[in-house]
Short mmCIF file of C-alpha atoms and ligand atoms in Angstrom, two decimals:
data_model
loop_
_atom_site.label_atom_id
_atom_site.label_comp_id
_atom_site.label_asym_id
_atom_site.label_seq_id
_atom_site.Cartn_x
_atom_site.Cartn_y
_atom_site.Cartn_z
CA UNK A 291 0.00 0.00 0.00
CA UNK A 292 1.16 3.52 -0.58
CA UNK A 293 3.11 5.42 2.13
CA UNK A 294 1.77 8.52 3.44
CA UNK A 295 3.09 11.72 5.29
CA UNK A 296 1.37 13.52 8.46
CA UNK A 297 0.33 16.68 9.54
CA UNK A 298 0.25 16.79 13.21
CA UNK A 299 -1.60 19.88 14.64
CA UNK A 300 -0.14 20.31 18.38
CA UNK A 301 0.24 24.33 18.34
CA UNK A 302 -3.35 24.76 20.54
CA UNK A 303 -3.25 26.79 23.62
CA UNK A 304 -5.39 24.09 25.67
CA UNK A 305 -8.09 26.18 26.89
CA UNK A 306 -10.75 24.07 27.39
CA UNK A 307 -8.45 21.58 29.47
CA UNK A 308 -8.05 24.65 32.14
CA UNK A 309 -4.26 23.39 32.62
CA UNK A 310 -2.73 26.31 32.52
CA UNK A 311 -0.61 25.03 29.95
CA UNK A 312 -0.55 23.25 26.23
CA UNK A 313 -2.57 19.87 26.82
CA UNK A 314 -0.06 18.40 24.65
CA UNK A 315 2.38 17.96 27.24
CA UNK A 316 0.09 16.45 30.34
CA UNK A 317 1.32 13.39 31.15
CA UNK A 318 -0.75 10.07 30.29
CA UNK A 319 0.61 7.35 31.76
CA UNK A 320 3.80 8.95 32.91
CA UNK A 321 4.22 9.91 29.05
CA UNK A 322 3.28 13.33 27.24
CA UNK A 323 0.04 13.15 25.14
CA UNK A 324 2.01 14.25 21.93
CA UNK A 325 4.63 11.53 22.48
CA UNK A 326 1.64 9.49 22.49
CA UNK A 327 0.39 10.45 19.42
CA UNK A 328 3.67 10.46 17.25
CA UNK A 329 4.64 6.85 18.90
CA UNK A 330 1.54 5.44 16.74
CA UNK A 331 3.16 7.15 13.30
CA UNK A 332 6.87 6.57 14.72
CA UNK A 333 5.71 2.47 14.72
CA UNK A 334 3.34 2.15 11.38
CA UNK A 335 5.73 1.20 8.66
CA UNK A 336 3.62 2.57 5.91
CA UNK A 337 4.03 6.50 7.76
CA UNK A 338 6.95 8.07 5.38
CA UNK A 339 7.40 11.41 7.93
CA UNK A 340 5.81 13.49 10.15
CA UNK A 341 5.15 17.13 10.06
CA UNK A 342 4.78 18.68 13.73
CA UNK A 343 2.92 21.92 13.70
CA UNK A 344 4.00 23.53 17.13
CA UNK A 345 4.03 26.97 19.30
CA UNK A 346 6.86 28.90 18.40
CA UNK A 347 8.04 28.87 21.99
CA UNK A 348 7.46 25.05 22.44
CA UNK A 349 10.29 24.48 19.84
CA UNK A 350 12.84 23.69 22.59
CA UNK A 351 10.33 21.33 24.73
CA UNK A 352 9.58 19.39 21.97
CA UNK A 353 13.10 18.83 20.17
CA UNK A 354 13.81 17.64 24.02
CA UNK A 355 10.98 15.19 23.80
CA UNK A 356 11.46 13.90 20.43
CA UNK A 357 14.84 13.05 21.66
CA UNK A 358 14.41 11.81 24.84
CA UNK A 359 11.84 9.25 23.36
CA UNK A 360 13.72 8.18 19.79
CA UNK A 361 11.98 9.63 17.35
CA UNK A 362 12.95 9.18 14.25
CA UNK A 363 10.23 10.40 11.65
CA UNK A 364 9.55 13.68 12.56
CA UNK A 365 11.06 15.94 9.62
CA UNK A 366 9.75 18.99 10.02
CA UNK A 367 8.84 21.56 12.84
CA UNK A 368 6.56 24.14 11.67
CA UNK A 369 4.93 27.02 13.71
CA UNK A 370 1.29 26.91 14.09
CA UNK A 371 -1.13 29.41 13.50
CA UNK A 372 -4.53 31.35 15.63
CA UNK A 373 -6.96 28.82 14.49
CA UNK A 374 -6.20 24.77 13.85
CA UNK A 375 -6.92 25.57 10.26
CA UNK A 376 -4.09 28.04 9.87
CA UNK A 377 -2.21 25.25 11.84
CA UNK A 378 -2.70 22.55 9.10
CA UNK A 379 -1.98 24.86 6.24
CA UNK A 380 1.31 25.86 7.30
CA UNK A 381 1.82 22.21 8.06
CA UNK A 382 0.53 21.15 4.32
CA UNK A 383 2.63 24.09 2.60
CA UNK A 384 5.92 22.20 4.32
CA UNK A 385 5.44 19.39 1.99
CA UNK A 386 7.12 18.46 -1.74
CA UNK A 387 5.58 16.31 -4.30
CA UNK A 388 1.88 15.07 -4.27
CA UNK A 389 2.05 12.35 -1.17
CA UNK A 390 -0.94 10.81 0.53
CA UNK A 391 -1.54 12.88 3.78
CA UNK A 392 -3.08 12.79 6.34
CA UNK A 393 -4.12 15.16 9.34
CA UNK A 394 -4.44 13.67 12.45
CA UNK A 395 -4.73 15.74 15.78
CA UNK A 396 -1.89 15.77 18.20
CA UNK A 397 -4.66 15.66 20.95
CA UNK A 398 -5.93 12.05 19.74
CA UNK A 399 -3.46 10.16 21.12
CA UNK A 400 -5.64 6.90 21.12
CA UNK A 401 -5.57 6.24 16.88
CA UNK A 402 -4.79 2.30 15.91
CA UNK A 403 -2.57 1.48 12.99
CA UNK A 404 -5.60 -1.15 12.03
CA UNK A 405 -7.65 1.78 11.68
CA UNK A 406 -4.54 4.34 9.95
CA UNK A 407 -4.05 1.06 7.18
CA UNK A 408 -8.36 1.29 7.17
CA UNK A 409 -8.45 4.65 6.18
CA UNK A 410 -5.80 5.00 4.07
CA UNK A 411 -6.96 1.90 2.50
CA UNK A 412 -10.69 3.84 2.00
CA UNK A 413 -8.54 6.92 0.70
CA UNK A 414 -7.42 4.95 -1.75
CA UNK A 415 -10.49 3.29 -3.40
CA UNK A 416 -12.21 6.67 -2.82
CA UNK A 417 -9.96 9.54 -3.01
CA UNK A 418 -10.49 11.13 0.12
CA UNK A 419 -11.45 9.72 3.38
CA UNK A 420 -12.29 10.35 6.79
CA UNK A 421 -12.73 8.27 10.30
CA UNK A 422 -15.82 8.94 12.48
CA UNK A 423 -17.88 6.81 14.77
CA UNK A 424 -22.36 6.95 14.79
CA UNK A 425 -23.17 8.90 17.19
CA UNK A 426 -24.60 7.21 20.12
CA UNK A 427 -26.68 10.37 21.81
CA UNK A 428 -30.25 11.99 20.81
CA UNK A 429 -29.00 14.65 19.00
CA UNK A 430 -30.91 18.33 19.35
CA UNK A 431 -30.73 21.60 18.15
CA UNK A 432 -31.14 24.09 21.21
CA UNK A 433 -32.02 28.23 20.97
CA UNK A 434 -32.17 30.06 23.92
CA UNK A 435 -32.52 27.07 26.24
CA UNK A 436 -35.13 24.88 24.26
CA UNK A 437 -35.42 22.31 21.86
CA UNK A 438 -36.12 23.33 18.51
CA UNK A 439 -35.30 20.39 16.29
CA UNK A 440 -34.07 16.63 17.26
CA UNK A 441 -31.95 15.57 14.39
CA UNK A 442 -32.29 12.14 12.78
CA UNK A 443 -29.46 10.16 14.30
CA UNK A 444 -29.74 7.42 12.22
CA UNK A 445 -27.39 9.82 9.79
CA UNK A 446 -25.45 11.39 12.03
CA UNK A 447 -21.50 10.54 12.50
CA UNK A 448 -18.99 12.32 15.18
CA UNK A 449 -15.87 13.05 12.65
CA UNK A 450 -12.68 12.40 14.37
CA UNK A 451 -8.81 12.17 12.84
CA UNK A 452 -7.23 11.09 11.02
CA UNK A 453 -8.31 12.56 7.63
CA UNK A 454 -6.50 11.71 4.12
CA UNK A 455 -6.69 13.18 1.02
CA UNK A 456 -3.60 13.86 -1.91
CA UNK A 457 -1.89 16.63 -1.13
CA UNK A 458 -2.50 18.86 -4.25
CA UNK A 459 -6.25 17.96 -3.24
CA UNK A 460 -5.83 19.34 0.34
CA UNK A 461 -3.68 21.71 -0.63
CA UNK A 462 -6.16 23.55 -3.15
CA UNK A 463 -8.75 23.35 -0.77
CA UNK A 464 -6.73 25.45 1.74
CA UNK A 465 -5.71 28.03 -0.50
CA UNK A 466 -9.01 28.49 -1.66
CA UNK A 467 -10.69 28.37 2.12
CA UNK A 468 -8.34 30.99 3.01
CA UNK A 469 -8.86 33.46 0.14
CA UNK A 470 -12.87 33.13 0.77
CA UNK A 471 -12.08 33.42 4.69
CA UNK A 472 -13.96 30.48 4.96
CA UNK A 473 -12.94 28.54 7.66
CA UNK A 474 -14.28 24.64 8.89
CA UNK A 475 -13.88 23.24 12.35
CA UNK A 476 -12.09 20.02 10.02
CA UNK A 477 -10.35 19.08 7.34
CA UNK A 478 -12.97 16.76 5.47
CA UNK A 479 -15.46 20.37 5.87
CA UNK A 480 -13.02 22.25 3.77
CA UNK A 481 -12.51 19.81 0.85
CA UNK A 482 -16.28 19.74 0.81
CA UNK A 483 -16.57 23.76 0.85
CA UNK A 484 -14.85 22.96 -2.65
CA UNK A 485 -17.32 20.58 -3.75
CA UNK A 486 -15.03 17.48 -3.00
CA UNK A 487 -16.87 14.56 -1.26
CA UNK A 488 -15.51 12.83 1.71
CA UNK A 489 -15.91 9.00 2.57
CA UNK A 490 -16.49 8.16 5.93
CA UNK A 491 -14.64 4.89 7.59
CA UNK A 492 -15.91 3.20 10.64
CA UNK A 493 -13.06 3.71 13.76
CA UNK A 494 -12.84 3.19 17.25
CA UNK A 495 -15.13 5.36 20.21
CA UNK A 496 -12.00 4.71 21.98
CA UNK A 497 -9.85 7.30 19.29
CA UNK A 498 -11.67 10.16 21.47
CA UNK A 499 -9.61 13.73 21.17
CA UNK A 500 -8.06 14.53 25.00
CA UNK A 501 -10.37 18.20 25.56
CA UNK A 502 -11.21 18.36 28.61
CA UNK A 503 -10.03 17.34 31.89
CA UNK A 504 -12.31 13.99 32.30
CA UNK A 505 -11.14 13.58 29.03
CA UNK A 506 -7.52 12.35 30.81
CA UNK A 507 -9.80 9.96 33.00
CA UNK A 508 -11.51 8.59 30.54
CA UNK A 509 -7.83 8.32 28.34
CA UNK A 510 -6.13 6.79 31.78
CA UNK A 511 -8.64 3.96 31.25
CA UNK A 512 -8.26 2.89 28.26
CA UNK A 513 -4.41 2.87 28.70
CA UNK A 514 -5.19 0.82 31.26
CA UNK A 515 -7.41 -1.56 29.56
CA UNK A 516 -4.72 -1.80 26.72
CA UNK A 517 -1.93 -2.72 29.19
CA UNK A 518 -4.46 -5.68 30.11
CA UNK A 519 -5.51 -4.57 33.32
CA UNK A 520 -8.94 -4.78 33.41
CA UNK A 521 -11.04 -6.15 30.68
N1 CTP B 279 -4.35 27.08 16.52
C1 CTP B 279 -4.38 25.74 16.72
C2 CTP B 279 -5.46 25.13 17.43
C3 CTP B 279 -5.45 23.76 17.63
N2 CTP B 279 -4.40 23.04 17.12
C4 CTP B 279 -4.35 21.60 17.35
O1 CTP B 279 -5.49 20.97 16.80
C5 CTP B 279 -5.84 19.83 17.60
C6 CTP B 279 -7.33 19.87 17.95
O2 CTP B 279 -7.60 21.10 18.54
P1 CTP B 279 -8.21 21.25 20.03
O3 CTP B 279 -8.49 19.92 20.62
O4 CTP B 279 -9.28 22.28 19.99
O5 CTP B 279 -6.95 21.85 20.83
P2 CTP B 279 -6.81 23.30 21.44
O6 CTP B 279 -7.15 24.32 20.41
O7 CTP B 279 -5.46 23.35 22.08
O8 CTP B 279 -7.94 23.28 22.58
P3 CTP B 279 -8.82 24.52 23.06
O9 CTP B 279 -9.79 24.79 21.93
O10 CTP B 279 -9.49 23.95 24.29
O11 CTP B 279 -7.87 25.66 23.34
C7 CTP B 279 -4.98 19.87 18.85
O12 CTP B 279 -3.98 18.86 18.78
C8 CTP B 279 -4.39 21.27 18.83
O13 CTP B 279 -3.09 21.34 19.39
C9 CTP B 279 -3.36 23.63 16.41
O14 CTP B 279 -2.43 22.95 15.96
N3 CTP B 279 -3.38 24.98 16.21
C1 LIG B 280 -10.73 17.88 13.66
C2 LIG B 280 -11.64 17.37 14.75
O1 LIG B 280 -10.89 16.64 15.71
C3 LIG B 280 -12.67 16.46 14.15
O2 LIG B 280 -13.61 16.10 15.15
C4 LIG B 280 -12.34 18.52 15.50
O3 LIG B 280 -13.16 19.24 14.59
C5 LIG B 280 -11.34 19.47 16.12
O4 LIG B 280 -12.09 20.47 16.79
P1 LIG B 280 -11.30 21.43 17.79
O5 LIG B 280 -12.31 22.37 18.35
O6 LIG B 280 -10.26 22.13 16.94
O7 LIG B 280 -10.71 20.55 18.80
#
């Protein structure tokens, strides 16, 4: 199967996590959620290089990391921008030639290579791709404290990362987001502001993106279920 190259937005502030610092670097596990994240790319033999999109002044912290844990594949640092979308683009305009990439949030530190190969698997019968779960709640649109509409669920998906798409693809997507100011809370919502579709693959509710601060509970678990200590 083809190789691919990721885009690894880590250059959030962390707000909703009420840390007082980039959620990238709480520890999971005695390990840093980013280092968590990368180890999955660092391991999956069809990953050809990872981009890290970073705070400017987290440079030094994570060139420490990266060595202090091996890693090998991480060729670029890039700095981030305001919004995750700048963050991506200035990831995606690192990159030469037309590879497969994909964009998979630092933050989701919980992604299988079963379910990488999966996607990039979908990309590649498809031409673009993205991983999502049904959603498992009533779903309801809510103005000024009421209900006003409870969405059919039986259509509904919760989008996570990673997404893949050819570069150029991605690439043309961004430039043209950015020149209409149009900006999407994901990657997938951008290719279709250009009229591209976007296939949805069936992943894990465990790949759930570290946001808030049960979120470390909840990832704590399923560390802990992984290592085999409770079923
Ligand atoms: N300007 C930004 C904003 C977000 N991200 C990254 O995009 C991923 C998903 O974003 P989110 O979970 O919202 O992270 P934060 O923006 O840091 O969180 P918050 O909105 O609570 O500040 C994270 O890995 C985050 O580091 C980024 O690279 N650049
Ligand atoms: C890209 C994403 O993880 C897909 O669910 C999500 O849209 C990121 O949202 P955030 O507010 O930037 O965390």
């Amino acid at each position: 199967m083809e190789k691919y190259k990721v885009v690894i937005p880590a250059a959030g502030q962390g707000k909703r996590m009420k840390a007082g610092k980039n959620k990238q670097f709480l520890l999971l596990d005695q390990v840093p959620l980013l280092i968590h994240t990368i180890l999955v790319f660092e391991e999956d033999i069809l990953c050809d290089g990872i981009i890290l999109v970073i705070n400017k002044d987290e440079f030094d912290d994570v060139k420490q990391l990266l060595l202090e844990f091996g890693i090998k594949k991480v060729e670029k640092l890039v700095v981030g921008g305001k919004e995750r979308q700048q963050s991506v683009y200035e990831g995606l305009k690192s990159i030469e030639g037309d590879p497969i990439v994909l964009v998979h949030d630092g933050a989701r530190p919980f992604i299988q290579i079963d379910k990488i190969h999966k996607l990039v698997s979908a990309f590649i019968k498809n031409g673009s791709a993205t991983i999502g779960t049904p959603v498992k709640d009533t779903i309801k649109e809510v103005v000024d404290g009421k209900a006003t509409k409870t969405v059919d669920r039986s259509r509904l998906w919760a989008i996570q990362t990673p997404q893949a798409f050819r570069h150029s693809q991605i690439y043309r997507a961004h430039q043209t987001a950015e020149s209409n100011n149009y900006f999407g809370t994901d990657d997938a919502s951008i290719m279709e502001y250009i009229g591209e579709s976007v296939y949805i693959v069936e992943g894990d509710y465990e790949n759930i993106k570290i946001t808030t601060p049960e979120d470390l509970l909840f990832g704590e678990a399923i560390i802990g279920k992984r290592k085999g200590e409770f079923k």
